[in-house]
Amino acid sequence: MSESRPSVLFVCVHNAGRSQMAAAFLTHLADGLVEVGSAGSAPGDAVNPAAVQAMAEIGVDIAAERPKVLTVEAVQASDVVITMGCGDSCPVFPGKQYLDWKLDDPAGQGVEAVRPIRDEIEQRIRSLLAELLPGHF
């Protein structure tokens, strides 16, 4: 981990659902103690409206977020890289911690199908926080 705040990058193909929800949860729950980013190997045009709605239901607003392209620099700047179905398209660098979270893809799904994905992401984020910042969460 970096000397100051740990940094986490969430990566999925379109950066329109899972990675956006995960980044929003970590930003919301970490209260500034973790640097958070998200990106996609083939970013979509917009964040999935069902993901926006599902997050809004629990008081987390991601409506203004936009999919971002995955860069080598973003990976290099991160302590932890969490992939969500991007396969081999994520660059790998020594000294980084890589996690692959197997999560259903919310693409094309309604909010009813996205809620359980959202809830699973929240639980994983809470566990991640306990690992990154022992004693804080």
Short mmCIF file of C-alpha atoms in Angstrom, two decimals:
data_model
loop_
_atom_site.label_atom_id
_atom_site.label_comp_id
_atom_site.label_asym_id
_atom_site.label_seq_id
_atom_site.Cartn_x
_atom_site.Cartn_y
_atom_site.Cartn_z
CA MET A 1 0.00 0.00 0.00
CA SER A 2 1.10 3.56 -0.51
CA GLU A 3 2.48 5.58 2.38
CA SER A 4 -0.56 7.86 2.50
CA ARG A 5 -3.95 6.51 1.48
CA PRO A 6 -4.40 3.14 -0.21
CA SER A 7 -5.69 3.40 -3.77
CA VAL A 8 -8.17 1.04 -5.40
CA LEU A 9 -9.10 0.78 -9.07
CA PHE A 10 -12.26 -1.06 -10.14
CA VAL A 11 -12.21 -2.40 -13.69
CA CYS A 12 -14.92 -3.97 -15.83
CA VAL A 13 -15.49 -4.02 -19.57
CA HIS A 14 -17.90 -1.12 -20.00
CA ASN A 15 -17.34 0.77 -16.72
CA ALA A 16 -21.08 1.30 -16.72
CA GLY A 17 -22.41 -0.87 -13.88
CA ARG A 18 -20.42 -3.04 -11.49
CA SER A 19 -17.24 -0.95 -11.36
CA GLN A 20 -19.22 2.28 -11.04
CA MET A 21 -21.28 0.90 -8.15
CA ALA A 22 -18.17 -0.46 -6.43
CA ALA A 23 -16.28 2.83 -6.77
CA ALA A 24 -19.28 4.74 -5.45
CA PHE A 25 -19.65 2.43 -2.45
CA LEU A 26 -15.97 2.66 -1.58
CA THR A 27 -15.97 6.45 -1.95
CA HIS A 28 -19.12 6.71 0.16
CA LEU A 29 -18.02 4.31 2.92
CA ALA A 30 -14.29 5.14 3.13
CA ASP A 31 -14.93 8.79 3.99
CA GLY A 32 -11.82 10.03 2.16
CA LEU A 33 -9.45 7.42 3.57
CA VAL A 34 -9.04 5.57 0.24
CA GLU A 35 -8.31 6.89 -3.25
CA VAL A 36 -10.87 5.37 -5.61
CA GLY A 37 -11.02 5.01 -9.38
CA SER A 38 -12.90 3.01 -11.96
CA ALA A 39 -12.38 2.31 -15.64
CA GLY A 40 -13.35 0.00 -18.46
CA SER A 41 -11.43 -1.91 -21.09
CA ALA A 42 -14.14 -0.93 -23.63
CA PRO A 43 -16.09 1.87 -21.91
CA GLY A 44 -19.77 2.27 -22.68
CA ASP A 45 -21.50 5.50 -23.60
CA ALA A 46 -23.21 6.02 -20.23
CA VAL A 47 -23.67 4.46 -16.81
CA ASN A 48 -26.41 1.81 -16.74
CA PRO A 49 -29.67 3.57 -15.71
CA ALA A 50 -30.68 0.56 -13.60
CA ALA A 51 -27.39 0.85 -11.67
CA VAL A 52 -28.01 4.57 -11.17
CA GLN A 53 -31.52 3.84 -9.88
CA ALA A 54 -30.40 0.99 -7.61
CA MET A 55 -27.72 3.16 -6.02
CA ALA A 56 -30.09 6.12 -5.65
CA GLU A 57 -32.44 3.87 -3.68
CA ILE A 58 -29.81 3.61 -0.96
CA GLY A 59 -28.77 7.26 -1.07
CA VAL A 60 -25.68 7.04 -3.31
CA ASP A 61 -25.85 9.24 -6.41
CA ILE A 62 -23.90 8.04 -9.46
CA ALA A 63 -26.03 9.85 -12.04
CA ALA A 64 -23.21 12.26 -12.97
CA GLU A 65 -20.60 9.51 -13.45
CA ARG A 66 -19.32 8.67 -16.93
CA PRO A 67 -17.51 5.55 -18.16
CA LYS A 68 -13.76 6.04 -18.37
CA VAL A 69 -11.15 4.22 -20.43
CA LEU A 70 -8.69 1.96 -18.64
CA THR A 71 -5.14 3.29 -18.86
CA VAL A 72 -1.82 1.76 -17.92
CA GLU A 73 -1.20 4.83 -15.75
CA ALA A 74 -4.36 4.22 -13.74
CA VAL A 75 -3.28 0.66 -13.00
CA GLN A 76 0.26 1.72 -12.12
CA ALA A 77 -1.08 4.37 -9.72
CA SER A 78 -3.25 1.88 -7.82
CA ASP A 79 -2.35 -0.37 -4.90
CA VAL A 80 -5.28 -2.72 -5.47
CA VAL A 81 -6.88 -3.49 -8.83
CA ILE A 82 -10.24 -5.25 -8.69
CA THR A 83 -11.46 -6.71 -11.95
CA MET A 84 -15.05 -7.63 -12.65
CA GLY A 85 -15.23 -9.67 -15.81
CA CYS A 86 -12.64 -7.88 -17.94
CA GLY A 87 -10.64 -11.04 -18.51
CA ASP A 88 -7.12 -10.56 -19.86
CA SER A 89 -7.65 -6.97 -20.98
CA CYS A 90 -6.40 -5.55 -17.68
CA PRO A 91 -2.64 -4.83 -17.61
CA VAL A 92 -0.74 -6.58 -14.83
CA PHE A 93 2.17 -4.98 -13.00
CA PRO A 94 4.39 -6.46 -10.29
CA GLY A 95 3.74 -5.22 -6.76
CA LYS A 96 0.03 -4.65 -7.21
CA GLN A 97 -2.68 -6.63 -5.49
CA TYR A 98 -5.17 -8.04 -7.99
CA LEU A 99 -8.60 -9.37 -7.08
CA ASP A 100 -11.17 -10.74 -9.50
CA TRP A 101 -14.72 -10.41 -8.27
CA LYS A 102 -17.14 -12.75 -10.01
CA LEU A 103 -20.35 -10.74 -10.21
CA ASP A 104 -23.35 -10.95 -12.48
CA ASP A 105 -23.33 -8.36 -15.25
CA PRO A 106 -26.12 -5.80 -14.81
CA ALA A 107 -26.02 -4.81 -18.52
CA GLY A 108 -29.48 -4.94 -20.02
CA GLN A 109 -31.07 -5.83 -16.68
CA GLY A 110 -33.83 -3.98 -14.86
CA VAL A 111 -33.41 -2.54 -11.39
CA GLU A 112 -34.91 -5.69 -9.81
CA ALA A 113 -31.98 -7.73 -11.17
CA VAL A 114 -29.43 -5.04 -10.29
CA ARG A 115 -30.37 -4.77 -6.59
CA PRO A 116 -28.82 -8.14 -5.60
CA ILE A 117 -25.64 -7.27 -7.54
CA ARG A 118 -25.54 -3.90 -5.74
CA ASP A 119 -25.98 -5.59 -2.36
CA GLU A 120 -23.23 -8.13 -3.06
CA ILE A 121 -20.87 -5.33 -4.11
CA GLU A 122 -21.64 -3.46 -0.89
CA GLN A 123 -20.73 -6.51 1.21
CA ARG A 124 -17.48 -6.99 -0.71
CA ILE A 125 -16.61 -3.31 -0.27
CA ARG A 126 -17.20 -3.53 3.49
CA SER A 127 -14.87 -6.55 3.66
CA LEU A 128 -12.29 -4.75 1.52
CA LEU A 129 -12.37 -1.74 3.81
CA ALA A 130 -11.76 -3.96 6.83
CA GLU A 131 -8.65 -5.34 5.07
CA LEU A 132 -7.37 -2.00 3.77
CA LEU A 133 -7.93 -0.04 6.95
CA PRO A 134 -7.90 -2.44 9.92
CA GLY A 135 -9.35 -0.84 13.02
CA HIS A 136 -11.28 1.81 11.08
CA PHE A 137 -14.21 -0.33 9.91
#
